[in-house]
Amino acid sequence: MADIIQLLPDHVANQIAAGEVVQRPASVVKELLENAIDAGADTIKLIIKDAGKTLVQVIDNGKGMSTTDARLSFERHATSKIRSAEDLFQLHTKGFRGEALASIAAIAHVELKTKQETDDVGNVLVIEGSNITSQDVVVTPTGTSVSVKNLFFNIPARRNFLKSDTVELRHIIDEFHRVALAHPGISFALYNNGSESFNLPISNYRQRIVNIFGAKTNEKLVPVEEDTEVLNISGFVGKPEFAKKTRGEQYFFVNNRFIKSAYLNHAIASAFEGLLKTGTHASYFLNLTVDPQTIDINIHPTKTEIKFDDEHTLYALLRSAVKHSLGQFNIAPVLDFDRDPNLDTPYSYKKTETSVPKVEVDRSFNPFQEEKTSQPRVSNYKKEPTESWESLYVGLESKGNHSKQEFSAISFESEERTASIFDDDKQVEKTHTTYQLHNKYIVSTIKSGMMVIDQHRAHQRVLYEDFLKNLTVKEAASQQLLFPLQLHFSPQDIVIINQLKVDLEHTGFVFSSVMEELVEITGVPVGVPESEVSIILEQLVSDVENEVPESHFSASDLLAKSMAKSLAIKTGQSLQKDEQEHLVNKLFACKEPNVSPTNRTTFITMSVDELDKKFI
């Protein structure tokens, strides 16, 4: 039998490796930014076009590469960080696998310009699909510039799996934030389609957070500091009153490397226990410094997951450090009494000497001795003889008859009752009774049996069709606010709100101004409570960033879905009888009452025959 196992060609092996390292344009951004940091740069620029599909370029002022190093950097498993297997447990740099540039070059057009400080001219390499097409000298500043163009040009199937530009740009900005937050001592800039999105100067950690997420973030931060032999913790957590519905602002950095850890996230949630509203998540920006020998970074291709030697100790230290900070800055309740300023000594009496109060006692006082008065008491009050109790009711009968005559002449203003077409008995039979089960379902009787309605999904369907109608007709009613509502958002969130502003106005929102980090609202849709406005807009921005639903839906549909989800009656909310009946009637007045806006069942029916079978 002929041999059937053969070695893969290099370009195919590189494309397979690229599938692990490069999943989307954001993966390229992460690898190139980390290479720039490892090169010792203190100024890094990131240039994006068409959400990275057309161009991802990273320019740094690091130490650059020689001609030989520039050529070798695109070979698989070529790295300057590792010499032996033991070095994997002494890592102080970002990239160490030697796969990033080789994987990127296998699926894109890459141009590399690099120059060392001691050289007069630099080198330029042009690579297309792992093939080096040219290498020449070039005049370029000290450092390295890597341009990645036409990502996945030779793998169209992978390119088709990419999301819309909005979603891909969101992932790129997330990676940019993670790297920029981990290195406040480096200046970063991000340019998207020719316009500057971020310009982050060298600063301290708190200022870096404020520069990224907006000036209003400064008042939300609570510092966390803990120094032990096992672990050093530094950074900030957000105050509980500023907790968000989404998990966007949650960052763990271990030895200046962003990681994801559900276990450590649970430690933070445990520290905030009892301080957060249901369904909200605390923000945190925490740097953990541990001995490199106690962690293993090399367990995931993207290096966002780390294995710790002793997770239980880290969990306990992290939880106690956060709880201590919340208590120290009077965020969490502590065993202390609030000082009442009303009990303080008035300012004018502070230096006045106090006198000891004296008690005078009449030693000759005898409680058993009759009181002697010089003049007898004179009383004009004469006690009337008490009549029998029957006399109290004499004459009430006649007074009662008189009052009946008076009340008979009184007329009440009321609406006229129109005669019913049906008899009372028949009308009772037509009335459908409803019952709320566990504050989650509405049970209603129907001719064939009974119907169970999910109140949250049913209300979503009702609100969704109302909002969609208002967006289509563009004639939504709005209720004016007595005082303008000012909401603070990050600059990237403001961009999304500006995109949705027109559609939001069609639903009933009235914007007086939308500034760089501030939105001022003077009117909201009818029935929307003022306290829910910030939650609605936060949820809406999150849905647009994550494209829920996907891009083939219209913006109006997305907006209607997001607002319906935010404003719908929640599970656990008690409803009165008339509210239950109103919801049932509104549901079956919808075009598609069977499913919620997210295509989930809103109600089920159970016939009498099915119930009978249960008792057999």
Coordinates of C-alpha atoms in Angstrom, one line a residue:
M1 CA 0.0 0.0 0.0
A2 CA 1.3 3.4 -0.9
D3 CA 2.4 5.9 1.7
I4 CA -0.3 8.6 2.4
I5 CA 1.3 10.8 5.0
Q6 CA 3.2 13.8 3.8
L7 CA 4.7 17.0 5.1
L8 CA 2.6 20.2 4.5
P9 CA 4.2 22.9 2.4
D10 CA 5.4 25.9 4.4
H11 CA 2.8 28.3 3.1
V12 CA 0.0 26.0 4.1
A13 CA 1.5 25.4 7.5
N14 CA 1.8 29.1 8.0
Q15 CA -1.9 29.6 7.1
I16 CA -2.9 27.0 9.5
A17 CA -0.8 28.6 12.3
A18 CA -2.3 32.0 11.3
G19 CA -5.8 30.5 12.2
E20 CA -4.6 30.3 15.8
V21 CA -2.9 33.6 16.1
V22 CA -4.8 35.9 13.7
Q23 CA -8.6 35.6 14.1
R24 CA -9.5 39.1 13.0
P25 CA -7.8 42.5 12.4
A26 CA -7.7 43.1 16.2
S27 CA -5.4 40.1 16.6
V28 CA -2.9 41.8 14.2
V29 CA -3.2 45.0 16.2
K30 CA -2.4 43.2 19.4
E31 CA 0.7 41.4 18.1
L32 CA 2.2 44.5 16.4
L33 CA 1.6 46.7 19.4
E34 CA 3.3 44.1 21.7
N35 CA 6.3 43.9 19.3
A36 CA 6.6 47.7 19.4
I37 CA 6.6 47.6 23.2
D38 CA 9.3 44.9 23.3
A39 CA 11.4 47.0 21.0
G40 CA 11.7 49.6 23.8
A41 CA 9.5 52.3 22.1
D42 CA 8.1 55.2 24.1
T43 CA 5.9 56.5 21.2
I44 CA 3.6 54.2 19.3
K45 CA 1.1 55.1 16.5
L46 CA -1.6 52.8 15.3
I47 CA -3.2 53.6 11.9
I48 CA -6.4 51.8 10.8
K49 CA -8.4 51.9 7.6
D50 CA -11.8 50.2 7.0
A51 CA -11.7 48.6 10.5
G52 CA -8.3 47.0 9.7
K53 CA -9.5 45.1 6.6
T54 CA -7.6 47.4 4.3
L55 CA -4.7 48.6 6.5
V56 CA -3.3 48.0 10.0
Q57 CA -0.1 50.0 10.5
V58 CA 2.0 50.3 13.7
I59 CA 4.8 52.9 13.8
D60 CA 7.2 53.0 16.8
N61 CA 10.5 54.7 17.7
G62 CA 12.1 51.6 19.2
K63 CA 15.6 50.2 18.6
G64 CA 14.8 48.8 15.2
M65 CA 16.3 45.7 13.5
S66 CA 19.3 44.9 11.4
T67 CA 19.0 43.6 7.8
T68 CA 19.4 40.0 8.9
D69 CA 17.0 40.3 11.8
A70 CA 14.4 41.9 9.6
R71 CA 14.5 39.0 7.3
L72 CA 14.5 36.3 10.1
S73 CA 11.6 37.9 11.9
F74 CA 9.2 36.5 9.3
E75 CA 10.4 32.9 9.7
R76 CA 8.4 30.6 11.9
H77 CA 9.6 30.1 15.5
A78 CA 12.2 32.8 15.1
T79 CA 12.5 34.9 18.3
S80 CA 15.0 36.8 20.3
K81 CA 13.3 36.1 23.7
I82 CA 13.8 32.3 24.1
R83 CA 16.9 30.2 24.1
S84 CA 15.8 27.2 26.1
A85 CA 12.6 25.7 27.5
E86 CA 13.4 27.0 30.9
D87 CA 13.1 30.6 29.6
L88 CA 9.3 30.1 29.2
F89 CA 9.0 30.5 33.0
Q90 CA 11.2 33.6 33.1
L91 CA 9.3 35.8 30.7
H92 CA 9.3 39.6 31.0
T93 CA 8.3 40.4 27.4
K94 CA 5.2 40.2 25.3
G95 CA 5.9 38.2 22.2
F96 CA 8.0 35.1 22.6
R97 CA 6.5 32.4 20.3
G98 CA 8.0 33.7 17.0
E99 CA 4.8 33.0 15.2
A100 CA 3.1 36.4 14.9
L101 CA 4.9 38.0 12.0
A102 CA 5.1 34.7 10.1
S103 CA 1.4 34.1 10.6
I104 CA 0.4 37.6 9.5
A105 CA 2.7 37.5 6.4
A106 CA 1.0 34.3 5.3
I107 CA -2.4 35.9 4.9
A108 CA -1.7 39.5 4.0
H109 CA 0.5 42.0 2.1
V110 CA 3.1 43.1 4.6
E111 CA 5.6 46.0 4.3
L112 CA 8.3 46.4 7.0
K113 CA 10.5 49.5 7.3
T114 CA 13.1 49.4 10.1
K115 CA 16.3 51.2 11.1
Q116 CA 18.6 51.1 14.0
E117 CA 20.0 54.2 15.6
T118 CA 23.6 53.5 14.6
D119 CA 22.7 53.0 10.9
D120 CA 22.4 55.7 8.3
V121 CA 19.7 54.0 6.3
G122 CA 17.1 51.4 7.0
N123 CA 15.7 48.4 5.3
V124 CA 12.3 47.8 3.6
L125 CA 10.8 44.3 3.1
V126 CA 7.7 43.6 1.0
I127 CA 6.0 40.2 1.6
E128 CA 2.9 38.8 -0.1
G129 CA 1.5 35.5 1.3
S130 CA 4.8 34.4 2.9
N131 CA 6.8 35.2 -0.2
I132 CA 9.4 38.0 0.0
T133 CA 9.0 40.0 -3.2
S134 CA 11.6 42.7 -2.5
Q135 CA 14.2 43.8 0.1
D136 CA 15.9 47.2 -0.3
V137 CA 17.5 50.1 1.6
V138 CA 15.3 53.0 2.5
V139 CA 15.4 56.3 4.3
T140 CA 13.3 56.0 7.4
P141 CA 13.4 57.3 11.0
T142 CA 14.8 55.1 13.8
G143 CA 12.4 52.4 14.8
T144 CA 10.0 50.1 12.9
S145 CA 6.9 50.6 10.8
V146 CA 4.8 47.5 9.9
S147 CA 2.0 47.9 7.4
V148 CA -0.5 45.0 7.0
K149 CA -2.7 45.4 4.0
N150 CA -5.6 43.3 2.6
L151 CA -6.0 40.9 5.4
F152 CA -7.1 37.4 4.4
F153 CA -6.7 38.2 0.7
N154 CA -5.7 34.6 -0.1
I155 CA -8.3 33.0 2.2
P156 CA -11.7 34.5 1.1
A157 CA -13.6 32.1 3.4
R158 CA -11.9 33.6 6.5
R159 CA -12.6 37.1 5.2
N160 CA -16.3 36.4 4.9
F161 CA -16.5 35.4 8.5
L162 CA -15.5 38.9 9.6
K163 CA -18.2 41.1 11.1
S164 CA -19.2 44.6 10.0
D165 CA -16.8 47.5 10.3
T166 CA -18.5 48.7 13.5
V167 CA -17.9 45.4 15.3
E168 CA -14.3 44.9 14.0
L169 CA -13.4 48.5 15.0
R170 CA -14.8 47.8 18.5
H171 CA -12.5 44.8 18.9
I172 CA -9.5 46.9 17.7
I173 CA -10.3 49.7 20.2
D174 CA -10.6 47.0 22.9
E175 CA -7.1 45.7 22.1
F176 CA -5.7 49.2 22.0
H177 CA -7.2 50.0 25.4
R178 CA -5.7 46.8 26.9
V179 CA -2.2 47.6 25.7
A180 CA -2.4 51.3 26.5
L181 CA -3.7 50.7 30.0
A182 CA -0.9 48.3 30.8
H183 CA 1.8 50.8 29.8
P184 CA 1.0 54.4 30.9
G185 CA 4.7 55.2 30.5
I186 CA 4.3 54.9 26.7
S187 CA 2.6 57.5 24.5
F188 CA -0.1 56.0 22.2
A189 CA -2.1 57.4 19.3
L190 CA -4.9 55.8 17.2
Y191 CA -5.9 57.1 13.8
N192 CA -9.0 55.7 12.2
N193 CA -9.7 56.5 8.5
G194 CA -7.6 59.6 8.7
S195 CA -9.1 61.1 11.9
E196 CA -7.5 61.0 15.3
S197 CA -9.5 58.8 17.8
F198 CA -7.0 58.7 20.7
N199 CA -4.0 60.6 21.7
L200 CA -2.7 59.4 25.0
P201 CA 0.4 61.2 26.4
I202 CA 2.8 59.6 28.9
S203 CA 1.1 59.8 32.3
N204 CA 0.4 58.0 35.5
Y205 CA -2.1 55.1 35.7
R206 CA -5.0 57.1 37.0
Q207 CA -4.6 59.8 34.3
R208 CA -4.3 57.1 31.6
I209 CA -7.7 55.7 32.6
V210 CA -9.2 59.2 32.6
N211 CA -7.7 59.9 29.1
I212 CA -9.3 56.8 27.7
F213 CA -12.7 56.7 29.4
G214 CA -13.4 60.4 29.9
A215 CA -12.9 63.0 32.5
K216 CA -16.0 62.0 34.5
T217 CA -14.2 58.6 35.3
N218 CA -11.9 60.3 37.7
E219 CA -14.6 60.7 40.4
K220 CA -15.6 57.0 40.0
L221 CA -12.3 55.5 41.0
V222 CA -11.3 54.0 44.3
P223 CA -7.6 53.2 44.7
V224 CA -6.5 49.7 45.6
E225 CA -3.0 49.0 47.0
E226 CA -1.7 45.8 48.6
D227 CA 1.9 44.6 48.9
T228 CA 2.7 41.1 50.0
E229 CA 5.4 38.5 49.4
V230 CA 3.2 36.5 47.0
L231 CA 1.4 39.3 45.2
N232 CA 1.5 43.0 44.6
I233 CA -1.8 44.7 43.8
S234 CA -2.2 48.2 42.5
G235 CA -4.9 50.0 40.5
F236 CA -8.5 51.1 40.9
V237 CA -12.0 49.8 41.2
G238 CA -15.2 51.7 40.4
K239 CA -17.6 53.0 43.0
P240 CA -20.7 50.8 43.3
E241 CA -23.1 53.6 42.3
F242 CA -21.4 53.8 38.9
A243 CA -21.7 50.0 38.2
K244 CA -22.8 49.2 34.6
K245 CA -25.1 46.7 33.0
T246 CA -22.2 45.5 30.8
R247 CA -18.8 44.1 31.7
G248 CA -16.9 46.6 29.4
E249 CA -14.6 48.3 32.0
Q250 CA -13.1 45.2 33.6
Y251 CA -9.3 44.8 33.2
F252 CA -6.8 42.5 34.9
F253 CA -3.1 42.8 34.1
V254 CA -0.6 40.3 35.3
N255 CA 3.0 41.5 34.9
N256 CA 1.7 44.2 32.5
R257 CA -0.1 41.6 30.4
F258 CA -3.9 41.7 29.9
I259 CA -5.6 38.5 31.0
K260 CA -9.1 37.0 31.3
S261 CA -9.9 35.1 34.5
A262 CA -13.4 34.2 35.5
Y263 CA -12.0 32.9 38.9
L264 CA -10.3 36.3 39.8
N265 CA -13.4 38.1 38.5
H266 CA -15.4 36.2 41.0
A267 CA -13.1 37.5 43.7
I268 CA -14.0 41.1 42.8
A269 CA -17.7 40.3 42.6
S270 CA -17.4 38.7 46.1
A271 CA -15.8 41.8 47.5
F272 CA -18.7 44.0 46.1
E273 CA -21.3 41.6 47.5
G274 CA -24.2 43.6 48.9
L275 CA -23.1 46.9 47.3
L276 CA -24.3 46.3 43.7
K277 CA -27.7 46.4 42.2
T278 CA -28.9 43.1 40.7
G279 CA -27.7 42.7 37.1
T280 CA -24.9 45.3 37.4
H281 CA -21.1 44.8 37.2
A282 CA -18.4 46.7 39.0
S283 CA -15.6 48.3 37.0
Y284 CA -11.9 47.6 37.9
F285 CA -8.5 48.3 36.5
L286 CA -6.1 46.2 38.5
N287 CA -2.4 45.4 38.0
L288 CA -1.1 42.2 39.6
T289 CA 2.6 41.6 39.9
V290 CA 3.7 38.0 40.6
D291 CA 6.9 36.0 40.3
P292 CA 7.1 34.9 36.6
Q293 CA 8.1 31.4 37.8
T294 CA 4.7 31.0 39.4
I295 CA 2.6 31.5 36.2
D296 CA 2.4 29.8 32.9
I297 CA 1.6 32.1 30.0
N298 CA 2.1 29.5 27.2
I299 CA -1.3 27.8 27.5
H300 CA -3.2 29.8 24.9
P301 CA -2.3 31.1 21.4
T302 CA -3.5 34.6 22.2
K303 CA -1.8 34.6 25.6
T304 CA -4.9 36.0 27.3
E305 CA -5.2 33.1 29.7
I306 CA -2.7 32.3 32.4
K307 CA -2.3 29.4 34.7
F308 CA -1.3 30.3 38.3
D309 CA 0.4 28.0 40.7
D310 CA -1.7 29.0 43.7
E311 CA -5.0 30.6 42.6
H312 CA -6.7 30.2 46.0
T313 CA -4.2 32.5 47.7
L314 CA -4.5 35.1 44.9
Y315 CA -8.3 34.9 45.2
A316 CA -8.2 35.6 49.0
L317 CA -5.6 38.4 48.7
L318 CA -7.5 40.1 45.9
R319 CA -10.9 39.9 47.6
S320 CA -9.6 41.3 50.9
A321 CA -7.6 44.1 49.2
V322 CA -10.7 45.3 47.4
K323 CA -12.9 45.0 50.5
H324 CA -10.3 46.9 52.5
S325 CA -10.2 49.8 49.9
L326 CA -14.0 50.0 49.8
G327 CA -14.2 50.2 53.6
Q328 CA -11.2 52.6 53.9
F329 CA -12.7 55.2 51.5
N330 CA -16.2 54.9 53.1
I331 CA -17.7 53.1 50.1
A332 CA -18.7 50.0 52.1
P333 CA -20.5 50.2 55.4
V334 CA -18.1 50.1 58.4
L335 CA -18.6 49.7 62.2
D336 CA -18.7 53.4 62.8
F337 CA -21.3 56.1 63.8
D338 CA -21.9 59.1 61.7
R339 CA -21.0 62.3 63.6
D340 CA -24.0 64.5 64.1
P341 CA -22.9 68.2 63.6
N342 CA -25.9 69.4 65.6
L343 CA -24.3 67.9 68.7
D344 CA -21.1 69.9 68.3
T345 CA -20.3 72.9 70.6
P346 CA -21.3 76.2 69.0
Y347 CA -18.3 78.2 67.9
S348 CA -18.9 81.1 70.3
Y349 CA -19.0 78.7 73.3
K350 CA -15.9 76.6 72.5
K351 CA -13.6 78.4 74.9
T352 CA -16.1 79.1 77.6
E353 CA -15.5 77.3 80.9
T354 CA -18.3 75.1 82.0
S355 CA -19.9 75.4 85.4
V356 CA -20.8 72.3 87.5
P357 CA -24.6 72.3 87.9
K358 CA -25.9 72.4 91.6
V359 CA -28.8 70.5 92.9
E360 CA -30.8 72.1 95.8
V361 CA -32.9 69.7 98.0
D362 CA -35.6 70.7 100.4
R363 CA -34.7 68.6 103.4
S364 CA -37.8 69.5 105.3
F365 CA -40.1 68.1 102.7
N366 CA -42.5 65.4 104.0
P367 CA -44.7 63.6 101.4
F368 CA -47.2 62.4 104.0
Q369 CA -47.8 65.8 105.4
E370 CA -51.0 67.6 104.3
E371 CA -50.3 70.7 102.2
K372 CA -51.1 73.8 104.1
T373 CA -52.2 76.8 102.1
S374 CA -52.7 80.3 103.4
Q375 CA -55.8 80.7 101.4
P376 CA -58.4 78.1 100.7
R377 CA -58.9 77.1 97.1
V378 CA -62.1 78.5 95.5
S379 CA -63.6 76.4 92.6
N380 CA -66.4 77.6 90.4
Y381 CA -66.7 74.2 88.8
K382 CA -69.8 72.3 89.9
K383 CA -70.0 68.6 89.0
E384 CA -73.3 67.9 87.2
P385 CA -75.1 64.8 88.3
T386 CA -74.6 61.9 86.0
E387 CA -77.7 60.9 84.1
S388 CA -78.6 57.3 83.3
W389 CA -77.0 56.0 80.0
E390 CA -80.5 55.5 78.5
S391 CA -81.0 59.3 78.4
L392 CA -78.0 59.6 76.0
Y393 CA -80.1 58.0 73.2
V394 CA -83.3 59.9 73.7
G395 CA -84.4 61.7 70.5
L396 CA -81.9 59.9 68.2
E397 CA -84.7 58.2 66.3
S398 CA -86.4 61.4 65.4
K399 CA -83.0 62.9 64.4
G400 CA -82.3 59.9 62.2
N401 CA -85.5 60.2 60.3
H402 CA -84.8 63.9 59.8
S403 CA -81.3 63.1 58.4
K404 CA -82.7 60.6 56.0
Q405 CA -85.1 63.2 54.6
E406 CA -82.2 65.6 54.3
F407 CA -79.9 63.1 52.5
S408 CA -82.7 62.1 50.1
A409 CA -82.6 65.6 48.7
I410 CA -78.8 65.5 48.0
S411 CA -77.8 64.8 44.4
F412 CA -74.4 63.4 43.4
E413 CA -72.5 64.3 40.2
S414 CA -71.6 61.2 38.3
E415 CA -71.3 59.8 34.8
E416 CA -74.4 58.3 33.3
R417 CA -74.3 54.5 33.1
T418 CA -75.2 53.3 29.7
A419 CA -77.2 50.2 29.5
S420 CA -75.2 47.1 28.6
I421 CA -76.1 45.1 25.5
F422 CA -75.6 41.9 27.4
D423 CA -77.2 40.7 30.7
D424 CA -75.0 40.8 33.8
D425 CA -74.8 37.0 34.0
K426 CA -73.6 36.7 30.4
Q427 CA -71.1 39.5 30.9
V428 CA -69.5 37.7 33.8
E429 CA -69.1 34.6 31.6
K430 CA -67.3 36.7 28.9
T431 CA -64.7 38.1 31.4
H432 CA -61.4 36.3 31.2
T433 CA -59.7 35.9 34.6
T434 CA -55.9 36.1 34.9
Y435 CA -53.5 35.0 37.5
Q436 CA -49.9 35.8 38.0
L437 CA -47.6 32.8 38.8
H438 CA -44.4 33.4 40.7
N439 CA -44.3 37.0 39.4
K440 CA -43.1 35.6 36.1
Y441 CA -46.0 34.1 34.2
I442 CA -49.5 35.2 33.5
V443 CA -52.0 32.4 33.4
S444 CA -55.2 33.1 31.5
T445 CA -58.2 30.9 30.7
I446 CA -59.2 30.3 27.1
K447 CA -62.1 28.3 25.5
S448 CA -60.0 25.1 25.0
G449 CA -58.1 25.2 28.3
M450 CA -55.5 27.7 29.6
M451 CA -52.7 29.8 28.4
V452 CA -49.4 30.6 30.1
I453 CA -47.7 33.9 29.1
D454 CA -44.1 35.0 29.8
Q455 CA -44.7 38.5 31.0
H456 CA -41.1 39.8 30.2
R457 CA -41.1 38.4 26.6
A458 CA -44.7 39.5 26.0
H459 CA -44.0 43.1 27.1
Q460 CA -40.9 43.1 24.9
R461 CA -43.0 42.2 21.9
V462 CA -45.6 44.9 22.7
L463 CA -42.9 47.6 23.2
Y464 CA -40.9 46.5 20.1
E465 CA -43.8 46.9 17.7
D466 CA -44.7 50.3 19.3
F467 CA -41.1 51.6 18.9
L468 CA -40.8 50.2 15.4
K469 CA -44.0 51.9 14.4
N470 CA -42.8 55.2 15.8
L471 CA -39.5 54.9 14.0
T472 CA -41.3 54.2 10.7
V473 CA -43.9 56.9 11.0
K474 CA -41.5 59.3 12.7
E475 CA -44.2 60.8 14.9
A476 CA -43.5 59.6 18.4
A477 CA -44.9 61.5 21.4
S478 CA -42.3 62.9 23.8
Q479 CA -42.7 64.1 27.4
Q480 CA -40.6 67.1 28.3
L481 CA -38.4 67.0 31.4
L482 CA -38.6 69.7 34.1
F483 CA -34.8 69.9 34.3
P484 CA -32.4 68.8 31.5
L485 CA -30.8 65.4 32.1
Q486 CA -27.0 65.3 31.7
L487 CA -25.3 62.0 31.0
H488 CA -21.6 61.4 30.7
F489 CA -20.2 58.9 28.2
S490 CA -16.7 58.0 26.9
P491 CA -15.7 59.6 23.5
Q492 CA -16.2 56.3 21.6
D493 CA -19.7 55.9 23.0
I494 CA -20.5 59.5 22.0
V495 CA -19.7 58.6 18.4
I496 CA -22.3 55.8 18.4
I497 CA -24.9 58.0 20.1
N498 CA -24.3 60.6 17.3
Q499 CA -24.9 57.9 14.7
L500 CA -28.2 56.9 16.4
K501 CA -29.4 60.4 17.3
V502 CA -31.8 60.8 14.5
D503 CA -33.5 57.4 15.1
L504 CA -33.6 58.1 18.8
E505 CA -35.4 61.4 18.2
H506 CA -38.0 59.5 16.2
T507 CA -38.8 57.3 19.2
G508 CA -39.4 60.4 21.4
F509 CA -35.9 61.5 22.7
V510 CA -35.1 65.2 22.6
F511 CA -31.4 66.1 22.6
S512 CA -30.5 69.7 23.4
S513 CA -26.8 69.0 22.9
V514 CA -24.3 66.2 22.3
M515 CA -20.7 67.2 23.2
E516 CA -17.4 65.4 23.5
E517 CA -18.2 63.6 26.7
L518 CA -21.7 64.9 27.6
V519 CA -25.2 64.3 26.4
E520 CA -28.0 66.6 27.5
I521 CA -31.6 65.4 27.1
T522 CA -34.7 67.5 27.5
G523 CA -37.3 65.0 26.5
V524 CA -37.9 61.3 26.7
P525 CA -40.5 58.9 25.1
V526 CA -43.8 58.8 26.9
G527 CA -43.8 56.1 29.6
V528 CA -40.0 56.0 29.9
P529 CA -39.0 56.9 33.5
E530 CA -36.2 59.4 33.8
S531 CA -34.1 57.0 35.9
E532 CA -34.1 54.5 33.1
V533 CA -32.7 56.8 30.4
S534 CA -29.0 56.2 31.2
I535 CA -29.5 52.4 31.4
I536 CA -31.3 52.4 28.0
L537 CA -28.5 54.4 26.3
E538 CA -25.7 52.2 27.9
Q539 CA -27.5 49.0 26.8
L540 CA -28.1 50.5 23.3
V541 CA -24.4 51.4 22.9
S542 CA -23.4 48.0 24.0
D543 CA -25.8 46.3 21.6
V544 CA -24.5 48.4 18.7
E545 CA -20.8 47.7 19.6
N546 CA -21.5 44.0 19.8
E547 CA -23.9 44.1 16.9
V548 CA -26.9 42.4 18.6
P549 CA -28.6 41.5 16.2
E550 CA -26.2 41.1 13.3
S551 CA -25.5 43.5 10.5
H552 CA -28.3 42.4 8.1
F553 CA -30.9 44.0 10.4
S554 CA -31.7 47.7 10.0
A555 CA -30.6 50.3 12.6
S556 CA -34.3 51.0 13.4
D557 CA -34.9 47.3 14.2
L558 CA -31.8 47.2 16.4
L559 CA -32.9 50.4 18.2
A560 CA -36.4 49.1 18.8
K561 CA -35.1 45.7 20.1
S562 CA -32.6 47.3 22.5
M563 CA -35.1 49.8 23.9
A564 CA -37.8 47.1 24.3
K565 CA -35.4 44.9 26.2
S566 CA -34.4 47.7 28.6
L567 CA -38.0 48.9 29.3
A568 CA -39.9 45.6 29.4
I569 CA -41.4 44.4 32.6
K570 CA -38.8 42.3 34.4
T571 CA -39.3 38.8 35.8
G572 CA -40.2 39.1 39.5
Q573 CA -42.3 42.2 39.1
S574 CA -45.8 42.0 40.6
L575 CA -48.7 43.1 38.3
Q576 CA -52.3 44.1 39.3
K577 CA -55.3 42.4 37.7
D578 CA -56.0 45.2 35.3
E579 CA -52.2 45.4 34.3
Q580 CA -52.2 41.6 33.6
E581 CA -55.3 41.9 31.4
H582 CA -54.0 45.0 29.6
L583 CA -50.7 43.2 28.8
V584 CA -52.6 40.1 27.5
N585 CA -54.9 42.3 25.3
K586 CA -51.9 44.3 23.9
L587 CA -50.0 41.2 23.2
F588 CA -52.7 39.7 21.0
A589 CA -53.1 43.0 19.2
C590 CA -49.6 42.6 17.9
K591 CA -48.7 41.4 14.4
E592 CA -46.6 38.5 15.8
P593 CA -47.7 37.7 19.3
N594 CA -46.2 34.2 19.3
V595 CA -42.6 35.2 19.6
S596 CA -40.5 37.9 21.3
P597 CA -38.3 40.3 19.3
T598 CA -35.5 37.8 19.7
N599 CA -37.6 34.9 18.4
R600 CA -38.4 33.3 21.7
T601 CA -41.8 31.9 22.6
T602 CA -44.0 34.3 24.4
F603 CA -46.8 31.9 25.5
I604 CA -47.9 28.3 25.5
T605 CA -51.4 26.8 25.6
M606 CA -52.6 23.7 27.4
S607 CA -55.9 22.2 26.5
V608 CA -58.4 20.5 28.9
D609 CA -57.7 17.2 27.2
E610 CA -54.0 17.5 28.0
L611 CA -54.8 18.3 31.6
D612 CA -57.1 15.3 31.8
K613 CA -54.3 13.0 30.6
K614 CA -52.2 14.2 33.5
F615 CA -54.7 12.7 36.0
I616 CA -55.0 9.3 34.3

